[in-house]
XYZ file of C-alpha atoms in Angstrom:
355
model
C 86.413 101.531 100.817
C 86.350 102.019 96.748
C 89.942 99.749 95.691
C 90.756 101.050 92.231
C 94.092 100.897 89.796
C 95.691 103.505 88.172
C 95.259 103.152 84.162
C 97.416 100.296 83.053
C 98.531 99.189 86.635
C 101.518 101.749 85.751
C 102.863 103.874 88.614
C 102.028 107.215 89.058
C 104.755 109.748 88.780
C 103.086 112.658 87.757
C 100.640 115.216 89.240
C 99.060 114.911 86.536
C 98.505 110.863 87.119
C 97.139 111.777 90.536
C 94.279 113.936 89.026
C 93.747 111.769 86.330
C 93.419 108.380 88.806
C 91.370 110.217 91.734
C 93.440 110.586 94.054
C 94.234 114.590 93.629
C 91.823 117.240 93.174
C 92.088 119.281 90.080
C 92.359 123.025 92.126
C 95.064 121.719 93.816
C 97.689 121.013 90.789
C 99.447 123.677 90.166
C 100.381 124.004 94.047
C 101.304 119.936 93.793
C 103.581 120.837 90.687
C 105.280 122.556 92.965
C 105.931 120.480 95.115
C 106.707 117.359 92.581
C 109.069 120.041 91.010
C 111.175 119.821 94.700
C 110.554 115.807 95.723
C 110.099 112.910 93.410
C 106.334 111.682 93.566
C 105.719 107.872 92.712
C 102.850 105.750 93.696
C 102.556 101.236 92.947
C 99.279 99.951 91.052
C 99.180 97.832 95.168
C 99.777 101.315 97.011
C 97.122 103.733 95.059
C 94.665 100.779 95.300
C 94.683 100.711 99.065
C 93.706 104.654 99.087
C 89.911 105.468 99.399
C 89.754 108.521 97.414
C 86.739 109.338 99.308
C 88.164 109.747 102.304
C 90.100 113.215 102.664
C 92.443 111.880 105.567
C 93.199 108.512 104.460
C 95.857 107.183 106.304
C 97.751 105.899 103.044
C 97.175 108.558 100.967
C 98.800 110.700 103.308
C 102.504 109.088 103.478
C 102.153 109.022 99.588
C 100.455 111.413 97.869
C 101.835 115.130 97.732
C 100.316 117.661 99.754
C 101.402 121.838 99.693
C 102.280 121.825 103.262
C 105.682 119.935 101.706
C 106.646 123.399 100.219
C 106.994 125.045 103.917
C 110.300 124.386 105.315
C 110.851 124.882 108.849
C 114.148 126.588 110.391
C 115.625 124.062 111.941
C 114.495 121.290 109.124
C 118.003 120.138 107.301
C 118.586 118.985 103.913
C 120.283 115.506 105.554
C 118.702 115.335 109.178
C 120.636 112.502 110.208
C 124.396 113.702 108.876
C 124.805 110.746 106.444
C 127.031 113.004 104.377
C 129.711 113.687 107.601
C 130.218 109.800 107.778
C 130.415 108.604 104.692
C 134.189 108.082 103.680
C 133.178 106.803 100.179
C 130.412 106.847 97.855
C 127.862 104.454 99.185
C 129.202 103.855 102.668
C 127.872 105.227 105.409
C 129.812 104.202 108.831
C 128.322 106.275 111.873
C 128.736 103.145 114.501
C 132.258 101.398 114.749
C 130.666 97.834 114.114
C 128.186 98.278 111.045
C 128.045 99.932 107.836
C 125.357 101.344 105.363
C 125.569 100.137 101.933
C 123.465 102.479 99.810
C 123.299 100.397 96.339
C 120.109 102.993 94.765
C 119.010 106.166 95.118
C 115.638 105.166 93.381
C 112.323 103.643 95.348
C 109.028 102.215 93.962
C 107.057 105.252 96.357
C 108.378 107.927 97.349
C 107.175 108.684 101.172
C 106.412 112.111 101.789
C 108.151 112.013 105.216
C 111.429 110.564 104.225
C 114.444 111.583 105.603
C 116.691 111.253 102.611
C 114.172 113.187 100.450
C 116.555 115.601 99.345
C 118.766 113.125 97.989
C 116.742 110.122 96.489
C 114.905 109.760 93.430
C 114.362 108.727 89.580
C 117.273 108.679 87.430
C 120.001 108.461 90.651
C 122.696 106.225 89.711
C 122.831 103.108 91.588
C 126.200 101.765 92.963
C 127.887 99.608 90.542
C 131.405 99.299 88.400
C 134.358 100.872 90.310
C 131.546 102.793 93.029
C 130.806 99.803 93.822
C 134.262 98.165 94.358
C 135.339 101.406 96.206
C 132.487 100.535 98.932
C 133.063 96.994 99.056
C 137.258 97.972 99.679
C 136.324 99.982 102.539
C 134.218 97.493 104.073
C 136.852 94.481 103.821
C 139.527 96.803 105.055
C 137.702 97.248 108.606
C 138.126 94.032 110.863
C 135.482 96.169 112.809
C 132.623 95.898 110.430
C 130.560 92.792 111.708
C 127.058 94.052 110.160
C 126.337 95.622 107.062
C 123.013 97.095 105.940
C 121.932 97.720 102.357
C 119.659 100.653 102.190
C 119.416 103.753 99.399
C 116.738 104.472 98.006
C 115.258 101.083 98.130
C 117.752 97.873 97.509
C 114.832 95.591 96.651
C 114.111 97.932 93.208
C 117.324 95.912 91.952
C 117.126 92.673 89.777
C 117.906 89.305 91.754
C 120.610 89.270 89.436
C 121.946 92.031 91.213
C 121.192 91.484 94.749
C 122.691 87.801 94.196
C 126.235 89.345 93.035
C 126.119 92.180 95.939
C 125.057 89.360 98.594
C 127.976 87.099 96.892
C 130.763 89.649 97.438
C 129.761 90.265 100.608
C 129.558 87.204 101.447
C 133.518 86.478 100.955
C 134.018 89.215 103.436
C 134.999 86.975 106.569
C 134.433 89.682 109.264
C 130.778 90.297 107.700
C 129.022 88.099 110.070
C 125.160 90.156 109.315
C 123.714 91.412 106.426
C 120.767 93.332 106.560
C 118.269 94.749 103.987
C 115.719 97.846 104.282
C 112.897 97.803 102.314
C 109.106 98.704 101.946
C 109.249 96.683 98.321
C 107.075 94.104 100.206
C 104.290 96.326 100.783
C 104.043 98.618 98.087
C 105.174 96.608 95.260
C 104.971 92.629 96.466
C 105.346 91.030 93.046
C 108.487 91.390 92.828
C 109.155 89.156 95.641
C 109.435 85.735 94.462
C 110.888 82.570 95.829
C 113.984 83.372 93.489
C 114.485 86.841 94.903
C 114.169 85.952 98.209
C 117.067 82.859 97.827
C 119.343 85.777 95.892
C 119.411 87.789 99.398
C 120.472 84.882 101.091
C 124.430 85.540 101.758
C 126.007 81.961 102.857
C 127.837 81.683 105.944
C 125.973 85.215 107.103
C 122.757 85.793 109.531
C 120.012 87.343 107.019
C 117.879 89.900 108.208
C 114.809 92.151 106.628
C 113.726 95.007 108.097
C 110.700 95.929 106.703
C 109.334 98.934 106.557
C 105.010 99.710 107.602
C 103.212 102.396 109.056
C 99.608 101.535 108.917
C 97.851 98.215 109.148
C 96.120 98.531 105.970
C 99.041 98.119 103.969
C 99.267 94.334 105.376
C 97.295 93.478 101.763
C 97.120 89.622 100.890
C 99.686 90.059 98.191
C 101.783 91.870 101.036
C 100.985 89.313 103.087
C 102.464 86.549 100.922
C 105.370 88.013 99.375
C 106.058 88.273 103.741
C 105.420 84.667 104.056
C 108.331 84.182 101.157
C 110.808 85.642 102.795
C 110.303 84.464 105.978
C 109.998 80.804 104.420
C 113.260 81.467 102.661
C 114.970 81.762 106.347
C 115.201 85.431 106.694
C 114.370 86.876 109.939
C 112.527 90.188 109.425
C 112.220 93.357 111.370
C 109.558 95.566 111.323
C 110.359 99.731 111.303
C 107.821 102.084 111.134
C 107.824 106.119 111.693
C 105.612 108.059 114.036
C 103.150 110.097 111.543
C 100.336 112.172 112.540
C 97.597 111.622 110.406
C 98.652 107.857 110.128
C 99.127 106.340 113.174
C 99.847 108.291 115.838
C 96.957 106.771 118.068
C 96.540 104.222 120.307
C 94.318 101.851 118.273
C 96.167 101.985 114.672
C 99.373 101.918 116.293
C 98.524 98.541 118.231
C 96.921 97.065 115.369
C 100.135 97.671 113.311
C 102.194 96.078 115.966
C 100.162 92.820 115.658
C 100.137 92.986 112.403
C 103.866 92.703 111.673
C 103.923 89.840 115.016
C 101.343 87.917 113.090
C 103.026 88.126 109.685
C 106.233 86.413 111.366
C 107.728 90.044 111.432
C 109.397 91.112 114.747
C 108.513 95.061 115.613
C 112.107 96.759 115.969
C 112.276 100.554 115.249
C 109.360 103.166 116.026
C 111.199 106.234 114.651
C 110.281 109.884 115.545
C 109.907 111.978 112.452
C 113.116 113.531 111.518
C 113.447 116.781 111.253
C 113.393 116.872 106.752
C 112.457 119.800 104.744
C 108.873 119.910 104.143
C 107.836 117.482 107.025
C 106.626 119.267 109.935
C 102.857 118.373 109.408
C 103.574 114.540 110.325
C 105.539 115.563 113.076
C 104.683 115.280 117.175
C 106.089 116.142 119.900
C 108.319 113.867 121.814
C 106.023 113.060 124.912
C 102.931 112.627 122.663
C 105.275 110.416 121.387
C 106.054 109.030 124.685
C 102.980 108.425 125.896
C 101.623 106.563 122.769
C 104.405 104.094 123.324
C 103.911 103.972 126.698
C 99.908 103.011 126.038
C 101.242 99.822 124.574
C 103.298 98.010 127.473
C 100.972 95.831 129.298
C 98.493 96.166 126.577
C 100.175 94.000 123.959
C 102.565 91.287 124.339
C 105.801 91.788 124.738
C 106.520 90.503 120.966
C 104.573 93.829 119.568
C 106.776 96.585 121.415
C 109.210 98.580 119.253
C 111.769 100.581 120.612
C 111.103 104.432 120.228
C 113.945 106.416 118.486
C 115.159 109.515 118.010
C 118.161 110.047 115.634
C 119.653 113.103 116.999
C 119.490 115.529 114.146
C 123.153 115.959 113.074
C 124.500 112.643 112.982
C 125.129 111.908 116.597
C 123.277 108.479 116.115
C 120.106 107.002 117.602
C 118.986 106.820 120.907
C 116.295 105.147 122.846
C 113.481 107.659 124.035
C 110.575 105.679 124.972
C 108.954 106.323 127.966
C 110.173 105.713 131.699
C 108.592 103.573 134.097
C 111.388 103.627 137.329
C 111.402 107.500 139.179
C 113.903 107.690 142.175
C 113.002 107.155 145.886
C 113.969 108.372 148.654
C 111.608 106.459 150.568
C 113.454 104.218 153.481
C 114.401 101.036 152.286
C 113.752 101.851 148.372
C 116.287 102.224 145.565
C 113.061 103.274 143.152
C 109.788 103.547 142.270
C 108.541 101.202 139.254
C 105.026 102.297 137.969
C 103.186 99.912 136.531
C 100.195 100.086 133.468
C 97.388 100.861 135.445
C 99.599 103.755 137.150
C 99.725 102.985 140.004
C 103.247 103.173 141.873
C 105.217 99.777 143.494
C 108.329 100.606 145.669
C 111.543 98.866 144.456
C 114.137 97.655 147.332
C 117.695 98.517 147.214
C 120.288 95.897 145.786
C-alpha cells in the first residue's frame, strides 16, 4: 500500500486538496465541488495516509473522501434521520430516553464521514456550546433527578482543548444525579496526537463512571499512533466502547467485519454498537438491507468470542429510538414437549423444553 501525507501534514478541506494530494481524480472535480458545496469535506495528515490511492475501492477512502453519488437524495432520506431536533428542549441537549442526555458541545469534527447522520447539521465554523448555551444545557440537566448518564457528542467533543473538556467534565461533575459520563469520538483514530496523558486525565469527571465510545469501521484504521493514543485512555481508567456503522464498500463482509471486532477486543476496547446506516441525504450507496445485515451479524456468533459481538441497531428513522435487530436464533415449536427451537452456528436445529 503507498502511505503518503498531504503537503504540510495540513488537513484537507478542499476538493482541490484532494486532487492536489492523490486522492481525487482531476475529471471528477467539478462534480466533487458539488458536493463539498452541500457537506463539509475534511481529511487528518493520519487518515489520508492510510488511503492507497491506487486502489479505486479503498475501504478508507470511501467513508472519507467525497464521491457524486452524495448529490442523489433518496425520498425517504431526511435532513435529521434520527429526530434529534423533536427532543431537544434546549440548545445542546438532546433527551430522547428518560435516563440519559446528549450533550452536543461542537458542531465541528477533524473528518467529516461521508455517511454521517448529522451531515446536514455539522461542520466548520459551527459554534460550539459555551457562555450562557452552555449554562442553559447544563440547567436542564441538573433540573432532571432522572438524568443518570450523560453523553457528550456534536460534531466531535475531543476537537476541544483539555482546557475545555476539564471545565465541561468539572461542572458535570457537581451534578449529584450524573452518575455516567460518556464521550463519542473517532479523534483517536483519525487524529491520535491529540490524545495525551493530560487530555485523557481532563475527561476524567470525579465521583462519575468514565466511558469512551469510540468510533471504527475498518481494521486498518487501528494505526500504531491509533493504537497508543487507545492504550492512553484506557491506562487513564476509562472504559471504552467500540461503535461502528454497517457500510458497503467498507465492511460489510464477513472477514473485515471480524477482524474489526478483534481489533477493538485487542486494543482493550469493548465492541458495543453495530449501527445500520441511517437513512441521511446522500447516503444510499453505503446502505444494505436489513437481513444482509442480519446475516453478517449472525456469521459472527460462534465464530468469535463472545467479547467481539456488537449489538446490531437500527434507530428508527424519526426519533422513536434504537432498537436491537440482530438476528434470531429461537423459532417457536409446536413440537410435544418443546417451548422452542434454538438453532445453533452450524444450523442445525436443538429442541428447547418448556419451563
Amino acid at each position: 500500500m503507498s502511505i503518503h501525507q498531504p503537503p504540510g501534514g495540513q488537513p484537507l478541506r478542499s476538493i482541490d486538496a484532494l486532487v492536489e494530494a492523490g486522492l481525487a481524480a482531476p475529471d471528477k472535480r467539478d462534480a466533487l465541488r458539488k458536493v463539498a458545496e452541500r457537506y463539509a469535506v475534511s481529511l487528518t495528515p493520519a487518515i489520508a495516509g492510510l488511503i492507497d490511492p491506487a486502489d479505486p475501492a479503498d475501504p478508507i477512502a470511501r467513508q472519507f473522501v467525497p464521491d457524486a453519488a452524495e448529490l442523489q437524495t433518496l425520498p425517504q432520506e431526511l435532513s435529521d434521520p434520527i429526530g434529534d431536533d423533536a427532543h431537544s428542549p434546549v440548545e445542546g441537549v438532546v433527551h430522547r430516553y428518560p435516563d440519559r442526555a446528549l450533550l452536543k458541545l461542537v458542531h465541528a469534527c477533524p473528518v467529516y464521514c461521508r455517511f454521517c447522520f448529522r451531515r446536514e447539521m455539522v461542520g466548520p465554523g459551527g459554534d460550539a456550546l459555551t457562555g450562557h448555551k452552555l449554562d442553559a444545557a447544563l440547567a436542564y440537566l441538573a433540573a432532571r433527578p432522572e438524568i443518570w448518564e450523560v453523553i457528550m457528542t456534536g460534531g466531535d467533543p475531543f476537537i476541544l482543548s483539555a482546557r475545555r473538556v476539564r471545565e465541561v467534565a468539572r461542572r458535570l461533575a457537581a451534578i449529584p444525579q450524573i452518575k455516567v459520563a460518556r464521550w463519542h469520538t473517532r479523534v483517536p483514530m483519525v487524529d491520535p496526537g491529540r490524545i495525551t496523558p493530560d487530555y485523557a486525565r481532563a475527561l476524567r469527571m470525579p465521583g462519575k463512571a468514565s466511558y469512551i465510545a469510540i468510533h471504527a469501521n475498518h481494521p486498518r484504521e487501528f494505526s500504531e499512533a491509533a493504537r497508543t493514543a487507545i492504550a492512553t485512555l484506557a491506562d487513564a481508567g476509562h472504559v471504552l466502547l467500540g461503535q461502528s456503522v454497517l457500510l458497503k464498500g467498507v465492511n460489510a463482509d464477513v472477514g473485515t467485519l471480524s477482524a474489526l471486532m478483534r481489533a477493538f477486543v485487542e486494543n482493550r476496547i469493548k465492541p458495543y454498537y453495530l449501527h445500520h446506516p441511517d437513512l441521511a441525504p446522500g447516503t444510499a450507496h453505503f446502505r444494505l438491507t436489513l437481513a444482509e445485515g442480519q446475516a453478517l451479524v449472525k456469521s459472527l456468533r460462534g465464530n468469535l468470542s463472545g467479547l467481539c459481538q456488537p449489538t446490531y441497531i437500527l434507530d428508527i428513522p424519526g426519533g422513536a429510538g434504537k432498537v436491537p435487530v440482530g438476528p434470531a436464533f429461537l423459532s417457536p415449536c409446536e413440537a410435544p414437549g418443546a417451548e422452542a427451537l434454538a438453532e445453533d452456528r452450524q444450523g442445525g436445529l436443538h429442541r428447547y423444553p418448556p419451563a
